[in-house]
C-alpha cells in the first residue's frame, strides 16, 4: 500500500491523528482517534492570506485552509482548479453501492479518511414507519449486506436502515465549524448550517478522497447573502432559501458558494441554517455556509459535542468572514419583511408568497384542492420543524379539526423520532390525521407507494421537501408539487386548499365558530437531552483481514465493474445523435429514481432507465427516439443498446443547465456504459459535468448557444481536435446533414490537464490504476 499511496501523492493513512498537537478534540464520538485540525486550518489560511493580501470570505478560509499545497496553489475565483484535502466522506446507500464498487476496483485496502455509509434511500413509504422498515430490510437484504460488509472490509462506518436521513445524521454527529466534507448526495450542503463547507459529489469523487488523492474543485466564486432584521411569526428559515431560489433561479448559484452573513443570522436556529444550506442545491450552488455563532454552539452542546464548540470558540476568527471581504455578488434580505413563501409547481425556483399562490393557481389552472401534505425530508425534519408543525396541529385539534388532506410525517433521524415521541409531538401529528413514516427519504425521492390517485390524474401536493421536478415524488407527471415550510404544509393540509393563507384567513371549528391559527412557537432544541433511540451504528472492525465482500455473478442488484475502454487516440467521427433533448433535463430525467433505486448497484440493469424522462425534440415525446438504422421509433435505452451492439458511437444534445438536481453519477455511468461518447449542451449543472468527466465522457458546450438549433436528430457529428486536446482550447464540431451539406461550429469545455488524462485513460478510475502501477 505504501508505494501505491506515495505514487498517488497521498497522505499516510489517518495522518491527522498523529500531527494534531495543539488541541486533541475528536471529530466525532465514533472516531475518537481522528482529531479536528484547526491548527492546520489556521496555518494554511495564514499562508494564503499573506499571498493574496486581502480580507477573506468564510468560504475562502475553509476551502483554502484545506489546500494540498497552499504555498504554491494558483488561486483565482471561477478560473483555477484547487487541489484539496477534505476531512471526511459521507455516502447514502443508493450512491454508496457504486462508490464502494469503484473503491473495490481501485485495489486499495482501506479508506484514507474517515468515511460513512447511511441507509436512507431504499425504504419505500407505504404503510408506516415500522412496517415499511421491515419490508425494506427484507427486500434490500442483499444490498444492505454488501454495504455493511464492504464498510467493515474497507474501514467505513455503517449506519443501518432506520438510522435516518444522511444529512440529519451528519449534522447530529459529524459536521462541525470549518470542516470540509464531501458527500455522494446533492444535499450534502446541509452541513453548512454548522459552519462547514460540505459539498455534494459523485461516487468517483468520493473514491478519490477515500483513496487519499487530492480532490479537485474549480475555485468557487462567492455569492454573499446579507441578512438583516429577524424571523418572526409564520416566516421560517425555509422562506429565506425559497426567496433566494426565486432570485437566483435553478442555475444562478452555479460555480459559487453562497455565504450568508449579517445581523439577521443570529435570529435563525442552527437547524434552520441547515435547512437554508440544504436547499441551496436547488440554485446550483457548489455549497452554502453560515458563520459560526452561538446558535451553532448551542446545537453542538445539545448533541453532546461541547468540546468541539469550545475549540471552535478558540479559533472563531477563522470560522467567520473577514471584515471588508469581497463577494462576487451580493443579495440583501430583510428577514423582518420576508413573507412565507411556497414554490412550484414542477420547479423549485418558481416562488410565490403564500398569500398569492391561490390566486395564481386559479389563473394557471393548477388544482386548488390539496390531496396530500408531507412534512420531513433532509431539508426540514429537525426537532424545531416538528415542534412548529405540532404547534399548528394542536390548535386545529383544540377546535375539533383534523387535516382535510392526507398528511405524512418523516422524522429526520432515529434521534429525532425518539425525541418527538417522548415529547408528544408525534402523537399530536397523528391525532390531527398524520401517518409517521420511517426515518428515511421516502416520498421526497420518489420512494412512495401512492394509492390515492391514478397515474395521469391531475392533483396538487404540498411538501416541506426541496425538489418538485415533474414526477419526482410519485412518478405521476400530473402531480403539481409545491415546496414550503413544515408549518405552512400543516396549515394547508388542515385547510385542504392552496387558497388558504394562515396569516389572514379563518377556519371553522367543529362548533361552527370561526378562528384563526396563531403563528407557531416551538423550542429550537428539546429542553431535556435528545433521546438517541435505538443504536443503529456499526463500527468498522480494527482487524478486517478476514472480512469477505461477496457479489454474486447472477445478482440482479449488484454487479462488479469492468473498466471502460481507453480513448483510441483519434477524433470522434460520425457520432449518431441518440436524442436531442428539449427543455429541462435533470438527473431525474437522465436516470430516474423511485423504483429504479433497486438497481443502483447494477450498472447494466439500471442502464435500462437511460434518459427515459427526457423530451425528444423530434416528436415532443419522452422515451421515444428514432433508430437511425431501422428508422423505427423506440425507447431510448433500447436504441442505445442497438447502437452499442452495432459499433455505432453516439452523442446526446441537451439544453440549458443539463443534469441539474441529484448528484447521482449513474446519469454519467449509464451513457458511458451504453456507448455514449459526448454530451453537448448549452450549459451543465456542476456535479453532472464533473461526473461525466470522471467516466471518460466529453461534456461540451456550444460556443454559441444558438448552434443548438443547427443540429437535428438525423444529423451526424464529428468532434475534431482531440489529439491536441488542451485546457481552454475549443474543439471543432462538424455537423453532417443527410442531404450532404456540412456546418462547422465550436465547442467549449472546462477540462484541466488532470481531467484530460481521465478522458485519455477512459475514466478517472482507470487513471488511478495507471498511477498505482
XYZ file of C-alpha atoms in Angstrom:
773
model
C 0.000 0.000 0.000
C 2.854 2.436 0.833
C 4.188 2.557 -2.720
C 0.705 2.894 -4.159
C -0.248 5.767 -1.900
C 3.064 7.528 -2.439
C 2.560 7.318 -6.189
C -0.856 8.894 -5.717
C 0.625 11.771 -3.748
C -1.361 10.750 -0.711
C -1.122 11.342 2.964
C -0.158 8.451 5.149
C -3.273 6.677 6.389
C -5.029 8.777 9.035
C -2.025 11.086 9.441
C -4.251 13.693 11.085
C -4.431 11.595 14.234
C -0.665 11.888 14.683
C 0.007 15.505 13.808
C -2.524 17.321 15.963
C -0.551 18.813 18.876
C -2.336 21.996 19.935
C -5.718 20.538 20.856
C -6.889 16.953 20.718
C -10.607 17.076 20.139
C -12.147 14.202 18.197
C -14.120 14.840 15.014
C -16.893 12.645 16.400
C -17.685 10.182 19.183
C -17.442 7.387 16.620
C -13.825 8.164 15.681
C -12.059 9.028 18.947
C -8.613 8.968 17.318
C -9.454 11.322 14.424
C -8.863 14.899 15.526
C -10.071 18.288 14.344
C -7.169 20.134 12.715
C -7.890 23.799 13.397
C -4.162 24.326 13.792
C -3.566 23.197 10.207
C -6.536 25.254 9.005
C -5.039 28.303 10.707
C -1.589 27.656 9.230
C -2.932 27.308 5.676
C -5.177 30.369 5.977
C -2.201 32.454 7.100
C -0.139 31.265 4.127
C -2.886 32.130 1.661
C -3.759 35.442 3.339
C -0.142 36.542 3.018
C -0.116 35.576 -0.663
C -3.438 37.202 -1.599
C -3.004 40.192 0.719
C -6.723 40.861 1.148
C -9.597 40.034 3.519
C -11.063 36.546 3.039
C -14.646 35.351 2.997
C -15.558 32.483 5.306
C -15.871 30.196 2.277
C -12.346 31.058 1.204
C -10.954 30.456 4.680
C -12.355 26.960 4.901
C -11.683 25.968 1.282
C -8.179 27.466 1.074
C -7.500 26.159 4.576
C -7.770 22.656 3.104
C -5.431 23.189 0.155
C -2.961 20.415 -0.543
C -0.246 22.970 -1.332
C -1.298 26.400 -0.011
C 2.078 27.988 -0.744
C 2.007 27.237 -4.471
C -1.617 26.612 -5.447
C -2.822 29.023 -8.116
C -5.945 30.734 -6.786
C -8.409 32.653 -8.939
C -12.132 32.513 -8.274
C -14.089 30.901 -11.083
C -10.932 30.017 -13.049
C -8.336 27.763 -11.445
C -8.764 24.225 -10.150
C -7.913 23.726 -6.484
C -6.363 20.561 -5.094
C -7.987 19.981 -1.713
C -7.743 17.608 1.245
C -11.284 17.014 2.588
C -11.654 15.884 6.190
C -14.202 13.167 5.584
C -16.628 11.437 3.178
C -20.308 10.514 3.597
C -22.341 8.279 1.271
C -26.037 7.428 1.157
C -26.954 3.854 0.303
C -28.198 4.445 -3.249
C -24.921 6.085 -4.296
C -22.660 4.192 -1.890
C -23.180 0.997 -3.863
C -21.460 2.373 -6.942
C -18.916 4.321 -4.884
C -17.870 1.186 -2.987
C -17.829 -0.885 -6.188
C -15.444 1.673 -7.657
C -13.330 1.687 -4.490
C -13.130 -2.112 -4.631
C -11.979 -1.806 -8.255
C -9.207 0.586 -7.187
C -7.454 -2.260 -5.356
C -6.778 -0.190 -2.222
C -7.114 -1.947 1.140
C -8.551 0.857 3.350
C -10.079 4.300 3.092
C -7.632 7.115 3.816
C -10.083 9.465 5.552
C -13.000 8.890 7.930
C -15.960 7.742 5.835
C -19.538 6.627 6.493
C -22.444 4.917 4.699
C -26.050 5.841 5.527
C -29.043 3.651 4.627
C -31.847 6.104 3.897
C -32.819 5.919 0.198
C -34.132 2.381 -0.243
C -37.069 2.470 2.203
C -40.395 2.884 0.402
C -43.220 4.756 2.135
C -46.270 2.533 2.102
C -47.963 1.720 5.408
C -45.992 3.496 8.120
C -42.614 3.546 9.822
C -42.078 0.118 11.394
C -43.870 -1.897 8.688
C -42.092 -0.063 5.876
C -38.712 -0.535 7.547
C -39.246 -4.289 7.986
C -40.282 -4.582 4.351
C -37.236 -2.625 3.182
C -34.842 -4.795 5.193
C -36.321 -7.869 3.592
C -36.380 -6.566 0.003
C -32.928 -4.953 0.189
C -31.149 -7.571 2.311
C -28.562 -8.300 -0.392
C -27.669 -4.631 -0.829
C -27.555 -3.862 2.883
C -25.325 -6.887 3.427
C -22.997 -5.717 0.652
C -22.725 -2.218 2.121
C -22.249 -3.498 5.684
C -19.523 -5.978 4.716
C -17.820 -3.531 2.326
C -17.821 -0.943 5.104
C -16.322 -3.446 7.516
C -13.718 -4.557 4.968
C -12.534 -1.093 3.957
C -12.873 0.825 7.229
C -16.153 2.667 6.617
C -18.727 3.317 9.351
C -22.166 1.890 8.564
C -25.493 3.415 9.647
C -28.134 0.703 9.352
C -31.556 1.202 7.744
C -33.806 3.093 10.141
C -30.966 5.309 11.356
C -32.312 8.299 9.486
C -31.503 10.601 6.618
C -27.795 11.040 5.891
C -27.757 14.842 6.252
C -29.574 14.899 9.594
C -27.179 12.259 10.963
C -24.189 14.247 9.699
C -25.485 17.388 11.402
C -26.027 15.476 14.645
C -22.704 13.632 14.659
C -20.117 14.679 12.085
C -20.447 18.259 10.839
C -18.585 20.978 12.702
C -17.469 24.560 12.005
C -14.654 24.630 9.471
C -14.963 21.026 8.256
C -14.519 20.211 4.572
C -16.798 17.251 3.918
C -17.827 15.720 0.627
C -20.914 13.559 0.277
C -22.412 11.494 -2.520
C -25.710 13.353 -2.368
C -26.523 16.777 -3.749
C -27.967 17.982 -0.427
C -24.696 17.476 1.433
C -24.542 21.328 1.819
C -26.928 20.804 4.762
C -23.774 20.755 6.921
C -23.253 24.451 6.175
C -25.766 25.030 8.946
C -22.964 24.070 11.339
C -20.402 26.285 9.613
C -18.812 23.618 7.408
C -18.098 23.527 3.700
C -19.996 20.395 2.737
C -20.162 19.616 -0.973
C -22.218 17.121 -2.967
C -20.261 14.989 -5.445
C -20.467 11.804 -7.474
C -19.124 8.490 -6.223
C -15.926 8.733 -8.279
C -15.021 11.961 -6.469
C -15.627 10.214 -3.162
C -13.337 7.391 -4.266
C -10.556 9.919 -4.942
C -10.825 11.243 -1.405
C -11.140 7.784 0.137
C -8.045 6.776 -1.836
C -6.045 9.683 -0.409
C -5.783 11.588 -3.680
C -6.102 15.404 -3.578
C -9.617 16.274 -4.678
C -10.069 18.825 -7.455
C -12.650 21.610 -7.397
C -12.863 24.669 -9.589
C -12.138 27.634 -7.326
C -15.642 28.815 -6.405
C -16.945 32.325 -6.704
C -18.672 33.590 -3.568
C -22.215 34.955 -3.509
C -22.947 36.881 -0.331
C -26.441 36.953 1.150
C -26.665 39.637 3.813
C -29.462 39.035 6.282
C -30.876 41.885 8.347
C -33.873 42.037 10.660
C -35.168 38.882 12.330
C -37.512 35.988 11.637
C -40.901 36.046 13.322
C -44.460 34.835 13.001
C -45.171 32.398 10.169
C -41.913 33.230 8.397
C -39.361 30.442 8.720
C -35.784 29.662 7.639
C -37.255 27.787 4.639
C -38.629 31.092 3.356
C -35.106 32.502 3.123
C -33.994 29.898 0.586
C -37.360 29.907 -1.206
C -36.846 33.644 -1.688
C -33.206 33.214 -2.776
C -34.240 30.472 -5.250
C -36.729 32.895 -6.762
C -33.970 35.494 -7.146
C -31.144 33.296 -8.460
C -33.168 30.557 -10.287
C -32.067 26.931 -10.578
C -28.697 27.800 -12.118
C -27.905 31.201 -10.583
C -25.574 29.724 -7.993
C -23.578 27.522 -10.389
C -19.852 27.674 -9.695
C -20.340 29.618 -6.469
C -20.597 29.151 -2.732
C -23.486 31.046 -1.141
C -22.288 32.643 2.066
C -24.866 34.004 4.490
C -23.837 36.785 6.851
C -25.135 39.882 8.594
C -27.009 40.622 11.833
C -30.074 38.608 10.798
C -28.117 35.341 11.040
C -28.443 35.247 14.821
C -32.249 35.019 14.610
C -32.006 31.645 12.851
C -31.524 28.343 14.670
C -28.682 26.017 13.722
C -31.074 23.522 12.136
C -32.789 26.425 10.381
C -29.458 27.412 8.867
C -29.038 23.803 7.756
C -32.423 23.993 6.005
C -31.283 27.063 4.068
C -27.961 25.490 3.083
C -29.599 22.182 2.182
C -31.930 23.646 -0.417
C -29.111 25.743 -1.858
C -28.578 22.695 -4.080
C -31.687 23.859 -5.951
C -29.942 27.004 -7.198
C -26.951 25.040 -8.494
C -24.587 26.348 -5.806
C -21.406 24.423 -5.022
C -22.498 24.693 -1.395
C -23.772 27.207 1.172
C -22.435 28.181 4.583
C -23.170 30.237 7.696
C -20.589 31.785 10.059
C -20.006 30.171 13.438
C -22.202 31.699 16.154
C -23.890 30.994 19.482
C -26.751 29.082 17.811
C -24.245 26.557 16.463
C -22.536 26.371 19.844
C -25.875 25.620 21.477
C -26.603 22.848 18.971
C -23.159 21.298 19.350
C -23.569 21.241 23.114
C -27.050 19.735 22.917
C -25.803 16.967 20.622
C -23.002 16.016 23.017
C -20.176 17.977 21.395
C -19.446 20.816 23.798
C -15.726 20.088 23.403
C -15.946 20.923 19.704
C -17.836 24.129 20.495
C -15.170 25.171 22.989
C -12.423 24.508 20.456
C -14.348 26.442 17.799
C -14.553 29.379 20.206
C -10.784 29.355 20.438
C -10.418 29.521 16.640
C -13.508 31.636 15.960
C -11.656 34.252 13.887
C -11.105 31.585 11.233
C -14.758 30.498 11.274
C -16.295 33.859 10.314
C -15.646 36.151 7.305
C -13.086 38.932 7.493
C -14.395 42.481 7.709
C -14.284 44.080 4.260
C -14.152 40.814 2.311
C -15.387 40.896 -1.286
C -18.337 38.955 -2.689
C -18.785 38.360 -6.417
C -22.494 39.096 -5.998
C -24.406 40.469 -3.026
C -28.062 39.877 -2.163
C -29.727 41.568 0.797
C -32.818 40.200 2.548
C -34.612 41.873 5.444
C -35.979 38.983 7.475
C -38.438 41.279 9.247
C -40.120 41.977 5.892
C -39.886 38.447 4.461
C -43.242 36.719 3.996
C -43.984 32.982 3.989
C -43.344 31.505 0.533
C -44.398 28.462 -1.445
C -42.525 27.465 -4.607
C -43.694 25.449 -7.582
C -45.074 23.541 -9.295
C -42.561 21.495 -11.316
C -39.519 23.641 -10.460
C -38.168 24.779 -7.093
C -37.418 28.360 -8.185
C -40.986 29.402 -9.102
C -41.545 31.479 -5.970
C -44.869 32.785 -4.671
C -45.833 34.371 -1.356
C -48.320 32.042 0.357
C -50.819 34.912 0.314
C -50.775 34.945 -3.503
C -50.377 31.296 -4.555
C -54.113 30.574 -4.504
C -54.984 33.308 -6.982
C -52.012 32.335 -9.188
C -53.196 28.708 -9.123
C -56.699 29.746 -10.188
C -55.277 31.775 -13.064
C -52.935 28.973 -14.191
C -55.442 26.151 -13.793
C -53.499 24.354 -11.059
C -55.675 22.198 -8.778
C -56.538 24.100 -5.603
C -57.568 21.015 -3.641
C -54.564 19.625 -1.763
C -54.559 15.840 -1.866
C -51.544 15.264 0.407
C -49.395 17.357 2.706
C -45.966 15.878 3.505
C -43.505 17.140 6.116
C -39.971 15.966 6.831
C -37.124 15.241 4.387
C -33.435 16.080 4.736
C -34.384 19.767 4.424
C -36.982 20.071 7.170
C -37.100 17.288 9.742
C -35.459 18.817 12.793
C -36.860 18.916 16.304
C -37.814 22.567 15.774
C -39.572 21.759 12.473
C -41.623 19.019 14.092
C -42.397 21.265 17.059
C -43.683 24.128 14.914
C -45.846 21.739 12.903
C -47.204 20.207 16.109
C -47.985 23.716 17.415
C -50.193 24.312 14.365
C -51.812 20.893 14.617
C -52.554 21.378 18.325
C -54.596 24.498 17.566
C -56.698 22.651 14.994
C -57.316 19.802 17.427
C -58.426 22.279 20.102
C -61.211 23.330 17.713
C -62.145 19.757 16.810
C -60.475 19.735 13.401
C -58.266 17.273 11.603
C -56.484 17.535 8.267
C -58.716 17.677 5.195
C -55.763 16.443 3.140
C -53.804 13.266 3.738
C -50.805 14.063 5.939
C -47.440 12.300 6.345
C -44.535 12.950 8.706
C -40.938 11.848 8.110
C -38.566 12.173 11.101
C -35.036 13.053 10.025
C -33.264 10.552 12.226
C -33.818 7.905 14.864
C -32.811 10.518 17.433
C -35.485 12.930 16.174
C -38.096 10.163 16.029
C -37.416 9.003 19.563
C -37.377 12.539 20.937
C -40.624 13.701 19.284
C -42.291 10.503 20.503
C -41.096 11.207 24.062
C -42.131 14.863 23.953
C -45.583 14.222 22.470
C -45.131 15.884 19.085
C -45.550 12.665 17.139
C -48.848 11.858 18.853
C -50.216 15.356 18.175
C -49.360 14.959 14.485
C -51.036 11.542 14.439
C -54.114 12.929 16.173
C -54.537 15.581 13.503
C -54.578 12.812 10.884
C -50.918 12.181 10.144
C -49.022 8.968 9.452
C -45.463 8.825 10.790
C -43.222 7.250 8.160
C -39.816 5.606 8.550
C -36.696 7.636 9.284
C -35.733 7.835 5.619
C -36.028 9.865 2.422
C -39.294 8.255 1.322
C -41.612 10.323 -0.905
C -39.049 13.107 -1.266
C -37.040 10.949 -3.688
C -39.945 9.015 -5.179
C -39.955 6.159 -2.659
C -43.718 6.425 -2.248
C -46.218 3.688 -2.991
C -49.003 6.193 -3.542
C -52.512 4.725 -3.823
C -54.915 7.691 -3.677
C -54.617 8.706 -7.351
C -54.069 7.083 -10.709
C -51.120 7.942 -12.927
C -52.081 10.836 -15.166
C -54.591 12.252 -12.683
C -54.104 15.987 -12.171
C -53.645 16.814 -8.487
C -51.779 19.022 -6.009
C -49.474 18.056 -3.130
C -47.648 20.377 -0.745
C -44.364 19.320 0.885
C -41.544 20.618 3.046
C -39.098 18.932 0.671
C -36.528 20.557 -1.627
C -37.319 19.322 -5.148
C -40.547 19.248 -7.081
C -39.497 18.215 -10.591
C -42.146 16.582 -12.759
C -42.996 13.122 -11.434
C -40.299 13.194 -8.757
C -42.391 12.297 -5.723
C -44.895 9.809 -7.123
C -43.913 9.211 -10.797
C -47.103 10.996 -11.894
C -46.330 13.823 -14.349
C -49.655 15.475 -13.471
C -48.863 15.876 -9.776
C -48.389 19.592 -9.085
C -45.893 19.585 -6.215
C -45.188 22.699 -4.142
C -42.441 23.193 -1.546
C -42.768 25.320 1.578
C -42.088 25.150 5.328
C -43.415 22.308 7.516
C -45.726 24.643 9.441
C -47.266 26.022 6.229
C -47.684 22.458 4.920
C -49.500 21.567 8.148
C -51.772 24.604 7.965
C -52.598 23.965 4.311
C -53.241 20.260 4.966
C -55.721 21.259 7.685
C -57.457 23.730 5.350
C -57.173 21.422 2.335
C -56.718 24.175 -0.229
C -53.997 26.349 -1.777
C -56.291 29.347 -1.291
C -55.745 29.336 2.477
C -53.415 31.966 3.928
C -52.855 31.234 7.643
C -51.738 34.801 8.299
C -55.141 36.263 7.415
C -57.754 33.565 6.753
C -60.111 31.867 9.222
C -61.031 28.221 9.733
C -64.356 26.975 11.045
C -64.183 24.804 14.152
C -66.324 21.777 14.901
C -68.614 24.061 16.934
C -69.246 26.260 13.893
C -67.204 29.161 15.216
C -64.505 30.774 13.108
C -60.949 31.003 14.390
C -57.556 31.975 13.062
C -54.395 29.944 13.548
C -51.749 31.725 15.573
C -48.164 31.739 14.332
C -46.429 28.619 15.671
C -43.943 28.822 18.503
C -41.738 25.889 19.436
C -38.455 25.118 21.148
C -35.361 25.225 18.965
C -33.991 22.182 20.817
C -35.518 19.794 23.366
C -35.440 21.015 26.954
C -34.301 17.609 28.117
C -31.475 15.837 26.344
C -32.124 14.227 22.970
C -33.357 10.643 23.205
C -30.899 8.700 20.986
C -33.414 5.914 20.340
C -32.095 2.592 19.081
C -28.389 2.075 18.455
C -28.118 1.714 14.686
C -24.394 2.264 14.048
C -21.861 -0.398 13.024
C -18.214 0.415 13.748
C -15.706 -0.950 11.249
C -13.593 -3.599 12.997
C -9.966 -2.869 13.848
C -8.895 -6.028 12.028
C -10.821 -6.646 8.806
C -8.408 -9.142 7.269
C -10.945 -11.957 7.442
C -13.872 -9.896 6.173
C -15.455 -11.066 2.922
C -17.460 -8.930 0.472
C -19.495 -11.112 -1.839
C -21.110 -10.068 -5.112
C -22.906 -12.921 -6.824
C -22.323 -13.077 -10.596
C -26.053 -13.820 -11.022
C -27.246 -10.967 -8.815
C -29.815 -8.561 -10.276
C -28.967 -5.884 -7.699
C -25.164 -5.811 -7.675
C -22.533 -6.105 -10.391
C -18.758 -5.790 -10.191
C -17.422 -3.138 -12.548
C -15.436 -3.709 -15.702
C -13.065 -0.890 -16.741
C -14.215 1.359 -19.561
C -12.248 1.323 -22.821
C -9.399 3.810 -23.290
C -9.540 6.618 -25.835
C -8.195 5.279 -29.138
C -6.199 8.426 -29.917
C -8.458 9.556 -32.745
C -11.159 12.165 -33.286
C -14.732 11.068 -32.713
C -16.171 10.651 -36.187
C -19.733 10.162 -37.410
C -21.354 10.168 -33.983
C -25.041 9.322 -34.161
C -27.397 11.557 -32.178
C -29.212 9.341 -29.682
C -31.564 12.136 -28.631
C -31.792 15.877 -28.928
C -33.351 16.909 -25.622
C -35.927 19.672 -25.440
C -36.020 21.882 -22.325
C -35.306 20.912 -18.723
C -33.327 17.702 -18.333
C -32.469 16.904 -14.713
C -30.739 13.824 -13.378
C -34.273 12.541 -12.710
C -34.872 12.664 -16.462
C -31.491 11.047 -17.245
C -31.561 8.312 -14.582
C -34.917 8.074 -12.832
C -35.114 7.213 -9.131
C -38.204 5.686 -7.479
C -38.488 2.006 -8.499
C -35.095 2.189 -10.257
C -33.256 2.697 -6.974
C -33.080 -1.065 -6.528
C -30.628 -1.294 -9.433
C -28.176 1.375 -8.249
C -25.513 -1.302 -7.697
C -26.020 -2.987 -11.066
C -24.851 -0.810 -13.932
C -26.267 -2.873 -16.764
C -29.732 -3.200 -15.241
C -30.082 0.432 -14.243
C -28.976 1.496 -17.705
C -32.449 0.455 -18.829
C -33.697 3.790 -17.480
C -31.284 5.936 -19.506
C -32.945 9.228 -20.490
C -36.440 7.745 -20.339
C -37.780 11.014 -18.898
C -36.128 13.365 -21.409
C -38.333 15.001 -24.046
C -37.254 14.282 -27.621
C -37.324 17.482 -29.682
C -38.189 15.461 -32.809
C -41.607 14.293 -31.602
C -42.198 16.009 -28.250
C -42.367 12.636 -26.501
C -40.454 11.024 -23.639
C -38.642 7.708 -24.194
C -39.277 7.657 -27.923
C -36.376 8.197 -30.330
C -35.697 7.306 -33.948
C -33.263 4.473 -34.624
C -31.091 5.888 -37.414
C -30.553 2.422 -38.912
C -34.057 0.948 -38.807
C -35.898 4.316 -38.877
C -38.259 2.962 -36.222
C -39.082 4.855 -33.031
C -38.400 3.058 -29.776
C -37.256 3.508 -26.153
C -34.034 5.437 -25.579
C -32.156 2.621 -23.742
C -33.115 0.052 -26.406
C -31.868 2.349 -29.157
C -28.614 2.979 -27.305
C -28.088 -0.762 -26.854
C -28.753 -1.312 -30.561
C -26.093 1.273 -31.443
C -23.615 -0.276 -28.988
C -24.185 -3.760 -30.386
C -23.548 -2.491 -33.925
C -20.473 -0.417 -33.019
C -22.202 2.927 -33.532
C -20.910 5.577 -31.152
C -23.397 8.234 -30.144
C -23.885 11.666 -28.623
C -26.648 13.488 -26.714
C -27.645 17.086 -27.458
C -29.012 18.997 -24.461
C -30.442 22.353 -23.467
C -29.706 24.719 -20.527
C -28.413 23.522 -17.126
C -28.336 19.898 -18.280
C -28.071 17.474 -15.372
C -29.384 19.724 -12.596
C -30.605 18.059 -9.447
C -29.214 14.972 -7.752
C -25.528 14.066 -7.575
C -26.274 10.579 -8.929
C -23.347 9.526 -11.082
C -25.468 6.839 -12.716
C -26.585 9.638 -15.040
C -22.967 9.651 -16.258
C -22.190 5.937 -15.932
C -25.186 4.830 -17.994
C -24.448 6.758 -21.194
C -20.797 5.661 -20.979
C -21.807 2.027 -20.455
C -24.166 2.074 -23.430
C -21.686 3.549 -25.900
C -22.051 7.294 -25.499
C -19.001 9.434 -26.173
C -20.076 13.056 -25.685
C -22.857 15.213 -24.269
C -23.187 18.606 -25.997
C -25.381 21.233 -24.336
C -25.959 24.940 -23.864
C -24.778 24.586 -20.239
C -24.272 21.980 -17.491
C -25.006 21.693 -13.808
C -21.711 21.461 -11.886
C -21.923 17.986 -10.343
C -23.158 16.295 -13.506
C -20.453 17.877 -15.646
C -17.781 16.556 -13.264
C -19.400 13.117 -13.142
C -19.317 12.884 -16.944
C -15.613 13.755 -16.983
C -14.894 11.138 -14.316
C -16.363 8.416 -16.515
C -14.405 9.364 -19.639
C -17.218 11.198 -21.443
C -16.889 14.624 -23.075
C -19.238 17.248 -21.590
C -19.059 20.052 -24.166
C -20.960 23.317 -24.582
C -21.860 25.307 -27.665
C -19.540 28.307 -28.032
C -22.642 29.978 -29.472
C -25.773 28.652 -27.693
C -27.760 29.362 -30.866
C -25.866 26.494 -32.525
C -28.173 24.153 -30.616
C -30.728 24.963 -33.332
C -28.354 23.961 -36.142
C -28.292 20.313 -35.064
C -31.127 17.959 -35.998
C -31.684 14.427 -34.660
C -30.963 12.915 -38.092
C -27.541 14.596 -38.385
C -24.164 13.006 -37.655
C -21.408 14.791 -35.762
C -17.624 14.640 -35.876
C -15.646 16.130 -32.968
C -12.170 17.171 -34.069
C -9.122 18.398 -32.178
C -8.846 15.654 -29.557
C -5.231 14.873 -30.452
C -4.357 18.409 -29.322
C -6.903 18.440 -26.501
C -5.818 21.154 -24.054
C -7.328 23.331 -21.317
C -9.124 26.363 -22.685
C -8.769 25.273 -26.305
C -12.140 24.791 -28.074
C -12.906 21.681 -30.074
C -14.396 21.730 -33.551
C -17.651 20.004 -34.408
C -18.636 19.181 -37.992
C -22.376 18.748 -38.464
C -23.154 16.401 -41.344
C -26.712 16.774 -42.655
C -28.443 13.912 -44.519
C -28.538 15.972 -47.726
C -24.722 16.003 -47.839
C -24.189 19.565 -46.601
C -21.970 20.347 -43.619
C -21.614 23.044 -40.987
C -18.753 23.654 -38.591
C -19.239 25.008 -35.064
C -17.021 25.465 -31.992
C -17.475 23.573 -28.742
C -16.109 24.803 -25.410
C -15.058 22.680 -22.468
C -13.805 23.132 -18.902
C -11.283 20.273 -18.776
C -7.981 20.841 -16.996
C -4.853 18.726 -17.510
C -5.844 16.105 -14.927
C -9.315 15.731 -16.389
C -7.901 15.354 -19.890
C -5.863 12.443 -18.504
C -9.121 10.909 -17.261
C -10.526 11.110 -20.782
C -7.433 9.575 -22.346
C -7.352 6.742 -19.789
C -11.049 6.041 -20.280
C -12.123 7.147 -16.789
C -10.746 8.659 -13.587
C -10.689 5.175 -12.044
C -8.623 3.845 -14.947
C -6.209 6.740 -14.443
C -5.933 5.964 -10.725
C -4.962 2.384 -11.545
C -2.362 3.603 -14.046
C -0.801 5.771 -11.348
C -0.679 2.852 -8.927
C 1.334 0.852 -11.436
